[in-house]
Amino acid sequence: MPNSNLIPFSFGDQPVRVIDQNGDPWFMLADVCAVLGMGNPSQAATRLDDDEKDTLTNDEGIAGPQVQAFTIINESGLWSLVLTSRKPEAKAFKKWITSEVIPAIRKTGSFGVVDPMAALNDPAAMRGILLSYTEKVLELQGEVEEMRPQVQALERIAISDGSLCVTDAAKTLQVQPKALFAFLRSHGWIYTRAGSNESIAYQIQLQRGLLEHKTTVVSRSDGSEKTITQVRVTPKGLIRLAKEFPPIAMAA
């Protein structure tokens, strides 16, 4: 058996050697046991069916110069050990095998192209496919949940038009205006000008385009005029607030 039939992988610091045996991937039992914390590979081999394991002579020195023969296991044997292991490493090892090792082996072509119809009749292959599919589904579900607040934020912003006063911005964000004002003050967006009740945007937020001022001149009852400055939240600022302050967290 030439060394070209050996594909070396590494799970962390632990080597995991895979061998091409008649076009199928076989794993060195000693490597698998080392990862799963099984101290006795010979005992682990007794838990496998005869068609899940094989013994090879160490003619090419693959298993080290002191080893005369070594045991390899196929995918069915691999899953039998992984799924029955209670070690914490088993879960990570299973994901690594299904997401990295098996796809890498298929891409090289050295183990042949998988026949879909044959895979349907191969319990070991189906087990690996189902495990890989389950891992991917769970991973995608996690990504969807992580992105949900951002998606909801963009949906709310999509219906807004131009800048909004803080009260209207709070309505768009589905929060209490008092809560939004408190958030803006505590997070360095606005401050209250001394000697008045007016809320003023910090210059940095104006420069970032998150807030803007709208100045209005109103007439008093005595005929004099008064200038009022109103803080308004821009669409860009609304997007930032929606991401940092989701509705569930803001509801009071």
PDB file of C-alpha atoms in Angstrom:
ATOM      1  CA  MET A   1       0.000   0.000   0.000  1.00  0.00           C
ATOM      2  CA  PRO A   2       1.823   3.210  -1.112  1.00  0.00           C
ATOM      3  CA  ASN A   3       2.001   6.282   1.090  1.00  0.00           C
ATOM      4  CA  SER A   4       0.079   8.225  -1.578  1.00  0.00           C
ATOM      5  CA  ASN A   5      -3.008   6.424  -0.241  1.00  0.00           C
ATOM      6  CA  LEU A   6      -2.558   8.125   3.129  1.00  0.00           C
ATOM      7  CA  ILE A   7      -4.192  11.501   3.801  1.00  0.00           C
ATOM      8  CA  PRO A   8      -3.039  13.125   7.067  1.00  0.00           C
ATOM      9  CA  PHE A   9      -5.428  15.392   8.982  1.00  0.00           C
ATOM     10  CA  SER A  10      -5.034  17.118  12.334  1.00  0.00           C
ATOM     11  CA  PHE A  11      -7.741  17.572  14.960  1.00  0.00           C
ATOM     12  CA  GLY A  12      -6.066  20.206  17.100  1.00  0.00           C
ATOM     13  CA  ASP A  13      -2.680  18.726  17.980  1.00  0.00           C
ATOM     14  CA  GLN A  14      -3.813  15.160  17.354  1.00  0.00           C
ATOM     15  CA  PRO A  15      -3.059  13.577  13.953  1.00  0.00           C
ATOM     16  CA  VAL A  16      -5.913  11.687  12.333  1.00  0.00           C
ATOM     17  CA  ARG A  17      -4.694   9.567   9.432  1.00  0.00           C
ATOM     18  CA  VAL A  18      -7.106   8.456   6.714  1.00  0.00           C
ATOM     19  CA  ILE A  19      -6.292   5.674   4.271  1.00  0.00           C
ATOM     20  CA  ASP A  20      -7.689   4.884   0.836  1.00  0.00           C
ATOM     21  CA  GLN A  21      -8.866   1.298   1.071  1.00  0.00           C
ATOM     22  CA  ASN A  22     -10.353   0.203  -2.262  1.00  0.00           C
ATOM     23  CA  GLY A  23     -11.705   3.695  -2.910  1.00  0.00           C
ATOM     24  CA  ASP A  24     -13.238   4.216   0.542  1.00  0.00           C
ATOM     25  CA  PRO A  25     -11.907   6.256   3.485  1.00  0.00           C
ATOM     26  CA  TRP A  26     -10.686   4.235   6.459  1.00  0.00           C
ATOM     27  CA  PHE A  27      -9.489   5.860   9.674  1.00  0.00           C
ATOM     28  CA  MET A  28      -6.628   4.695  11.870  1.00  0.00           C
ATOM     29  CA  LEU A  29      -8.256   3.388  15.033  1.00  0.00           C
ATOM     30  CA  ALA A  30      -5.407   4.522  17.294  1.00  0.00           C
ATOM     31  CA  ASP A  31      -5.837   8.136  16.136  1.00  0.00           C
ATOM     32  CA  VAL A  32      -9.616   8.080  16.627  1.00  0.00           C
ATOM     33  CA  CYS A  33      -9.257   6.587  20.109  1.00  0.00           C
ATOM     34  CA  ALA A  34      -6.682   9.228  21.047  1.00  0.00           C
ATOM     35  CA  VAL A  35      -9.129  12.004  20.115  1.00  0.00           C
ATOM     36  CA  LEU A  36     -12.064  10.388  21.928  1.00  0.00           C
ATOM     37  CA  GLY A  37     -10.046   9.657  25.051  1.00  0.00           C
ATOM     38  CA  MET A  38     -10.279   5.886  24.621  1.00  0.00           C
ATOM     39  CA  GLY A  39      -7.075   4.554  26.129  1.00  0.00           C
ATOM     40  CA  ASN A  40      -7.329   1.025  24.756  1.00  0.00           C
ATOM     41  CA  PRO A  41      -7.816   0.823  20.955  1.00  0.00           C
ATOM     42  CA  SER A  42      -7.878  -2.978  21.071  1.00  0.00           C
ATOM     43  CA  GLN A  43     -10.822  -2.906  23.466  1.00  0.00           C
ATOM     44  CA  ALA A  44     -12.576  -0.308  21.310  1.00  0.00           C
ATOM     45  CA  ALA A  45     -12.158  -2.592  18.307  1.00  0.00           C
ATOM     46  CA  THR A  46     -14.103  -5.348  20.067  1.00  0.00           C
ATOM     47  CA  ARG A  47     -17.185  -3.089  20.049  1.00  0.00           C
ATOM     48  CA  LEU A  48     -17.189  -2.973  16.249  1.00  0.00           C
ATOM     49  CA  ASP A  49     -18.561  -5.460  13.747  1.00  0.00           C
ATOM     50  CA  ASP A  50     -16.117  -7.339  11.567  1.00  0.00           C
ATOM     51  CA  ASP A  51     -17.099  -5.364   8.466  1.00  0.00           C
ATOM     52  CA  GLU A  52     -16.344  -2.086  10.278  1.00  0.00           C
ATOM     53  CA  LYS A  53     -12.650  -2.801  10.913  1.00  0.00           C
ATOM     54  CA  ASP A  54      -9.614  -4.233   9.223  1.00  0.00           C
ATOM     55  CA  THR A  55      -6.001  -4.963  10.132  1.00  0.00           C
ATOM     56  CA  LEU A  56      -3.112  -3.904   7.901  1.00  0.00           C
ATOM     57  CA  THR A  57       0.560  -4.768   8.087  1.00  0.00           C
ATOM     58  CA  ASN A  58       2.866  -1.808   8.569  1.00  0.00           C
ATOM     59  CA  ASP A  59       4.988  -2.445   5.480  1.00  0.00           C
ATOM     60  CA  GLU A  60       5.292   1.247   4.603  1.00  0.00           C
ATOM     61  CA  GLY A  61       5.918   2.440   8.157  1.00  0.00           C
ATOM     62  CA  ILE A  62       2.698   4.449   8.228  1.00  0.00           C
ATOM     63  CA  ALA A  63       1.958   3.618  11.855  1.00  0.00           C
ATOM     64  CA  GLY A  64       5.526   4.138  13.088  1.00  0.00           C
ATOM     65  CA  PRO A  65       8.672   1.983  12.945  1.00  0.00           C
ATOM     66  CA  GLN A  66       7.845  -0.064  16.053  1.00  0.00           C
ATOM     67  CA  VAL A  67       4.375  -1.111  14.869  1.00  0.00           C
ATOM     68  CA  GLN A  68       4.027  -4.349  12.921  1.00  0.00           C
ATOM     69  CA  ALA A  69       0.283  -4.106  12.243  1.00  0.00           C
ATOM     70  CA  PHE A  70      -2.473  -1.600  12.901  1.00  0.00           C
ATOM     71  CA  THR A  71      -6.260  -1.445  12.828  1.00  0.00           C
ATOM     72  CA  ILE A  72      -8.297   0.801  10.563  1.00  0.00           C
ATOM     73  CA  ILE A  73     -12.036   1.457  10.702  1.00  0.00           C
ATOM     74  CA  ASN A  74     -14.482   2.573   8.032  1.00  0.00           C
ATOM     75  CA  GLU A  75     -17.095   5.330   8.312  1.00  0.00           C
ATOM     76  CA  SER A  76     -19.597   2.995   9.939  1.00  0.00           C
ATOM     77  CA  GLY A  77     -17.056   2.022  12.592  1.00  0.00           C
ATOM     78  CA  LEU A  78     -16.083   5.647  13.078  1.00  0.00           C
ATOM     79  CA  TRP A  79     -19.681   6.713  13.767  1.00  0.00           C
ATOM     80  CA  SER A  80     -20.183   3.740  16.079  1.00  0.00           C
ATOM     81  CA  LEU A  81     -17.340   4.950  18.294  1.00  0.00           C
ATOM     82  CA  VAL A  82     -18.213   8.645  18.056  1.00  0.00           C
ATOM     83  CA  LEU A  83     -21.905   8.198  18.823  1.00  0.00           C
ATOM     84  CA  THR A  84     -21.290   5.892  21.775  1.00  0.00           C
ATOM     85  CA  SER A  85     -18.581   8.072  23.292  1.00  0.00           C
ATOM     86  CA  ARG A  86     -19.519  10.211  26.287  1.00  0.00           C
ATOM     87  CA  LYS A  87     -16.380  12.304  26.089  1.00  0.00           C
ATOM     88  CA  PRO A  88     -16.874  16.062  25.522  1.00  0.00           C
ATOM     89  CA  GLU A  89     -14.457  15.826  22.598  1.00  0.00           C
ATOM     90  CA  ALA A  90     -16.870  13.573  20.693  1.00  0.00           C
ATOM     91  CA  LYS A  91     -19.252  16.361  19.675  1.00  0.00           C
ATOM     92  CA  ALA A  92     -16.492  18.601  18.330  1.00  0.00           C
ATOM     93  CA  PHE A  93     -14.828  15.645  16.615  1.00  0.00           C
ATOM     94  CA  LYS A  94     -18.113  14.642  14.960  1.00  0.00           C
ATOM     95  CA  LYS A  95     -18.609  18.155  13.595  1.00  0.00           C
ATOM     96  CA  TRP A  96     -15.012  18.281  12.393  1.00  0.00           C
ATOM     97  CA  ILE A  97     -15.355  14.974  10.549  1.00  0.00           C
ATOM     98  CA  THR A  98     -18.646  15.907   8.852  1.00  0.00           C
ATOM     99  CA  SER A  99     -17.794  19.523   8.015  1.00  0.00           C
ATOM    100  CA  GLU A 100     -14.092  19.296   7.161  1.00  0.00           C
ATOM    101  CA  VAL A 101     -12.648  15.820   6.734  1.00  0.00           C
ATOM    102  CA  ILE A 102     -15.319  14.114   4.634  1.00  0.00           C
ATOM    103  CA  PRO A 103     -15.837  17.149   2.322  1.00  0.00           C
ATOM    104  CA  ALA A 104     -12.054  17.482   1.897  1.00  0.00           C
ATOM    105  CA  ILE A 105     -11.765  13.816   0.996  1.00  0.00           C
ATOM    106  CA  ARG A 106     -14.559  14.082  -1.562  1.00  0.00           C
ATOM    107  CA  LYS A 107     -12.959  17.165  -3.153  1.00  0.00           C
ATOM    108  CA  THR A 108      -9.609  15.467  -3.681  1.00  0.00           C
ATOM    109  CA  GLY A 109     -11.222  12.755  -5.775  1.00  0.00           C
ATOM    110  CA  SER A 110      -8.733  10.222  -4.434  1.00  0.00           C
ATOM    111  CA  PHE A 111     -11.550   8.349  -2.735  1.00  0.00           C
ATOM    112  CA  GLY A 112     -13.785   8.399  -5.774  1.00  0.00           C
ATOM    113  CA  VAL A 113     -17.049  10.198  -6.484  1.00  0.00           C
ATOM    114  CA  VAL A 114     -19.994   9.355  -4.301  1.00  0.00           C
ATOM    115  CA  ASP A 115     -22.799   7.556  -6.091  1.00  0.00           C
ATOM    116  CA  PRO A 116     -26.052   9.084  -4.731  1.00  0.00           C
ATOM    117  CA  MET A 117     -28.031   5.885  -5.261  1.00  0.00           C
ATOM    118  CA  ALA A 118     -25.346   3.795  -3.591  1.00  0.00           C
ATOM    119  CA  ALA A 119     -25.252   6.222  -0.669  1.00  0.00           C
ATOM    120  CA  LEU A 120     -28.982   5.721  -0.109  1.00  0.00           C
ATOM    121  CA  ASN A 121     -28.347   2.017   0.419  1.00  0.00           C
ATOM    122  CA  ASP A 122     -25.274   2.525   2.614  1.00  0.00           C
ATOM    123  CA  PRO A 123     -26.235   3.015   6.294  1.00  0.00           C
ATOM    124  CA  ALA A 124     -22.788   4.387   7.156  1.00  0.00           C
ATOM    125  CA  ALA A 125     -22.889   6.942   4.349  1.00  0.00           C
ATOM    126  CA  MET A 126     -26.445   7.968   5.208  1.00  0.00           C
ATOM    127  CA  ARG A 127     -25.515   8.367   8.853  1.00  0.00           C
ATOM    128  CA  GLY A 128     -22.677  10.691   7.935  1.00  0.00           C
ATOM    129  CA  ILE A 129     -24.857  12.669   5.529  1.00  0.00           C
ATOM    130  CA  LEU A 130     -27.619  13.088   8.120  1.00  0.00           C
ATOM    131  CA  LEU A 131     -25.142  14.171  10.789  1.00  0.00           C
ATOM    132  CA  SER A 132     -23.611  16.726   8.450  1.00  0.00           C
ATOM    133  CA  TYR A 133     -27.064  17.994   7.416  1.00  0.00           C
ATOM    134  CA  THR A 134     -28.182  18.327  11.037  1.00  0.00           C
ATOM    135  CA  GLU A 135     -25.059  20.271  11.962  1.00  0.00           C
ATOM    136  CA  LYS A 136     -25.573  22.660   9.041  1.00  0.00           C
ATOM    137  CA  VAL A 137     -29.255  23.206   9.861  1.00  0.00           C
ATOM    138  CA  LEU A 138     -28.461  24.025  13.493  1.00  0.00           C
ATOM    139  CA  GLU A 139     -25.681  26.366  12.409  1.00  0.00           C
ATOM    140  CA  LEU A 140     -27.970  28.190   9.975  1.00  0.00           C
ATOM    141  CA  GLN A 141     -30.735  28.448  12.576  1.00  0.00           C
ATOM    142  CA  GLY A 142     -28.260  30.105  14.923  1.00  0.00           C
ATOM    143  CA  GLU A 143     -27.257  32.590  12.222  1.00  0.00           C
ATOM    144  CA  VAL A 144     -30.906  33.414  11.494  1.00  0.00           C
ATOM    145  CA  GLU A 145     -31.629  34.108  15.172  1.00  0.00           C
ATOM    146  CA  GLU A 146     -28.508  36.260  15.416  1.00  0.00           C
ATOM    147  CA  MET A 147     -29.551  38.328  12.396  1.00  0.00           C
ATOM    148  CA  ARG A 148     -33.225  38.640  13.371  1.00  0.00           C
ATOM    149  CA  PRO A 149     -32.857  41.974  15.278  1.00  0.00           C
ATOM    150  CA  GLN A 150     -31.020  43.523  12.317  1.00  0.00           C
ATOM    151  CA  VAL A 151     -33.652  42.320   9.853  1.00  0.00           C
ATOM    152  CA  GLN A 152     -36.446  43.691  12.019  1.00  0.00           C
ATOM    153  CA  ALA A 153     -34.544  46.959  12.321  1.00  0.00           C
ATOM    154  CA  LEU A 154     -34.269  47.354   8.574  1.00  0.00           C
ATOM    155  CA  GLU A 155     -37.950  46.479   8.122  1.00  0.00           C
ATOM    156  CA  ARG A 156     -38.928  49.236  10.548  1.00  0.00           C
ATOM    157  CA  ILE A 157     -36.597  51.757   8.917  1.00  0.00           C
ATOM    158  CA  ALA A 158     -37.963  50.933   5.473  1.00  0.00           C
ATOM    159  CA  ILE A 159     -41.297  52.523   6.330  1.00  0.00           C
ATOM    160  CA  SER A 160     -39.742  55.720   7.736  1.00  0.00           C
ATOM    161  CA  ASP A 161     -39.326  58.857   5.619  1.00  0.00           C
ATOM    162  CA  GLY A 162     -36.760  61.531   6.466  1.00  0.00           C
ATOM    163  CA  SER A 163     -35.681  62.527   9.954  1.00  0.00           C
ATOM    164  CA  LEU A 164     -37.975  62.097  12.936  1.00  0.00           C
ATOM    165  CA  CYS A 165     -38.353  63.840  16.230  1.00  0.00           C
ATOM    166  CA  VAL A 166     -37.361  61.676  19.179  1.00  0.00           C
ATOM    167  CA  THR A 167     -40.995  60.957  20.058  1.00  0.00           C
ATOM    168  CA  ASP A 168     -41.811  59.748  16.543  1.00  0.00           C
ATOM    169  CA  ALA A 169     -38.542  57.817  16.413  1.00  0.00           C
ATOM    170  CA  ALA A 170     -39.610  56.038  19.589  1.00  0.00           C
ATOM    171  CA  LYS A 171     -42.908  55.078  17.963  1.00  0.00           C
ATOM    172  CA  THR A 172     -41.069  53.686  14.946  1.00  0.00           C
ATOM    173  CA  LEU A 173     -38.799  51.693  17.246  1.00  0.00           C
ATOM    174  CA  GLN A 174     -41.829  50.530  19.244  1.00  0.00           C
ATOM    175  CA  VAL A 175     -40.530  51.898  22.551  1.00  0.00           C
ATOM    176  CA  GLN A 176     -41.573  54.482  25.088  1.00  0.00           C
ATOM    177  CA  PRO A 177     -40.324  58.030  24.268  1.00  0.00           C
ATOM    178  CA  LYS A 178     -39.095  58.406  27.847  1.00  0.00           C
ATOM    179  CA  ALA A 179     -36.979  55.262  27.467  1.00  0.00           C
ATOM    180  CA  LEU A 180     -35.471  56.481  24.200  1.00  0.00           C
ATOM    181  CA  PHE A 181     -34.638  59.914  25.637  1.00  0.00           C
ATOM    182  CA  ALA A 182     -32.951  58.206  28.586  1.00  0.00           C
ATOM    183  CA  PHE A 183     -30.965  55.968  26.245  1.00  0.00           C
ATOM    184  CA  LEU A 184     -29.817  58.896  24.099  1.00  0.00           C
ATOM    185  CA  ARG A 185     -28.628  60.818  27.153  1.00  0.00           C
ATOM    186  CA  SER A 186     -26.868  57.898  28.809  1.00  0.00           C
ATOM    187  CA  HIS A 187     -25.110  56.846  25.585  1.00  0.00           C
ATOM    188  CA  GLY A 188     -23.754  60.233  24.583  1.00  0.00           C
ATOM    189  CA  TRP A 189     -26.196  61.152  21.854  1.00  0.00           C
ATOM    190  CA  ILE A 190     -27.868  64.201  23.429  1.00  0.00           C
ATOM    191  CA  TYR A 191     -27.603  66.474  26.455  1.00  0.00           C
ATOM    192  CA  THR A 192     -29.822  69.121  28.065  1.00  0.00           C
ATOM    193  CA  ARG A 193     -28.628  72.683  27.644  1.00  0.00           C
ATOM    194  CA  ALA A 194     -28.040  74.495  30.925  1.00  0.00           C
ATOM    195  CA  GLY A 195     -30.820  76.887  31.843  1.00  0.00           C
ATOM    196  CA  SER A 196     -33.358  75.323  29.490  1.00  0.00           C
ATOM    197  CA  ASN A 197     -35.229  72.112  28.838  1.00  0.00           C
ATOM    198  CA  GLU A 198     -34.003  71.785  25.256  1.00  0.00           C
ATOM    199  CA  SER A 199     -32.239  68.611  24.235  1.00  0.00           C
ATOM    200  CA  ILE A 200     -29.163  69.231  22.086  1.00  0.00           C
ATOM    201  CA  ALA A 201     -27.273  66.700  19.987  1.00  0.00           C
ATOM    202  CA  TYR A 202     -23.589  66.177  20.656  1.00  0.00           C
ATOM    203  CA  GLN A 203     -21.434  67.443  17.795  1.00  0.00           C
ATOM    204  CA  ILE A 204     -19.962  63.999  17.148  1.00  0.00           C
ATOM    205  CA  GLN A 205     -23.439  62.571  16.484  1.00  0.00           C
ATOM    206  CA  LEU A 206     -24.177  65.419  14.085  1.00  0.00           C
ATOM    207  CA  GLN A 207     -20.921  64.728  12.242  1.00  0.00           C
ATOM    208  CA  ARG A 208     -21.747  61.027  12.037  1.00  0.00           C
ATOM    209  CA  GLY A 209     -25.100  61.852  10.488  1.00  0.00           C
ATOM    210  CA  LEU A 210     -27.038  60.085  13.234  1.00  0.00           C
ATOM    211  CA  LEU A 211     -28.815  63.193  14.493  1.00  0.00           C
ATOM    212  CA  GLU A 212     -29.653  66.614  13.127  1.00  0.00           C
ATOM    213  CA  HIS A 213     -31.132  69.860  14.409  1.00  0.00           C
ATOM    214  CA  LYS A 214     -34.248  71.577  13.142  1.00  0.00           C
ATOM    215  CA  THR A 215     -34.583  75.228  14.084  1.00  0.00           C
ATOM    216  CA  THR A 216     -38.048  76.757  14.232  1.00  0.00           C
ATOM    217  CA  VAL A 217     -39.009  80.370  14.971  1.00  0.00           C
ATOM    218  CA  VAL A 218     -42.280  80.751  16.875  1.00  0.00           C
ATOM    219  CA  SER A 219     -44.173  83.871  17.860  1.00  0.00           C
ATOM    220  CA  ARG A 220     -44.992  84.585  21.464  1.00  0.00           C
ATOM    221  CA  SER A 221     -48.312  86.054  22.586  1.00  0.00           C
ATOM    222  CA  ASP A 222     -46.643  89.434  23.099  1.00  0.00           C
ATOM    223  CA  GLY A 223     -45.501  89.526  19.488  1.00  0.00           C
ATOM    224  CA  SER A 224     -41.867  88.651  20.143  1.00  0.00           C
ATOM    225  CA  GLU A 225     -40.193  85.678  18.538  1.00  0.00           C
ATOM    226  CA  LYS A 226     -38.501  82.640  20.043  1.00  0.00           C
ATOM    227  CA  THR A 227     -36.110  80.217  18.369  1.00  0.00           C
ATOM    228  CA  ILE A 228     -36.600  76.546  19.219  1.00  0.00           C
ATOM    229  CA  THR A 229     -34.032  73.880  18.394  1.00  0.00           C
ATOM    230  CA  GLN A 230     -35.351  70.347  18.006  1.00  0.00           C
ATOM    231  CA  VAL A 231     -33.236  67.201  17.890  1.00  0.00           C
ATOM    232  CA  ARG A 232     -34.228  64.863  15.094  1.00  0.00           C
ATOM    233  CA  VAL A 233     -33.112  61.315  14.366  1.00  0.00           C
ATOM    234  CA  THR A 234     -31.936  60.648  10.805  1.00  0.00           C
ATOM    235  CA  PRO A 235     -32.659  57.364   8.973  1.00  0.00           C
ATOM    236  CA  LYS A 236     -29.015  56.419   9.568  1.00  0.00           C
ATOM    237  CA  GLY A 237     -29.436  57.140  13.265  1.00  0.00           C
ATOM    238  CA  LEU A 238     -32.675  55.177  13.352  1.00  0.00           C
ATOM    239  CA  ILE A 239     -30.945  52.124  11.893  1.00  0.00           C
ATOM    240  CA  ARG A 240     -28.196  52.376  14.504  1.00  0.00           C
ATOM    241  CA  LEU A 241     -30.724  52.687  17.328  1.00  0.00           C
ATOM    242  CA  ALA A 242     -32.801  49.779  16.053  1.00  0.00           C
ATOM    243  CA  LYS A 243     -29.730  47.537  16.069  1.00  0.00           C
ATOM    244  CA  GLU A 244     -28.421  48.657  19.459  1.00  0.00           C
ATOM    245  CA  PHE A 245     -31.782  48.882  21.174  1.00  0.00           C
ATOM    246  CA  PRO A 246     -34.181  46.130  19.905  1.00  0.00           C
ATOM    247  CA  PRO A 247     -37.909  46.412  20.751  1.00  0.00           C
ATOM    248  CA  ILE A 248     -37.963  43.532  23.234  1.00  0.00           C
ATOM    249  CA  ALA A 249     -35.141  45.013  25.272  1.00  0.00           C
ATOM    250  CA  MET A 250     -36.613  48.519  25.107  1.00  0.00           C
ATOM    251  CA  ALA A 251     -40.218  47.748  25.943  1.00  0.00           C
ATOM    252  CA  ALA A 252     -41.152  49.033  29.349  1.00  0.00           C
TER     253      ALA A 252
END
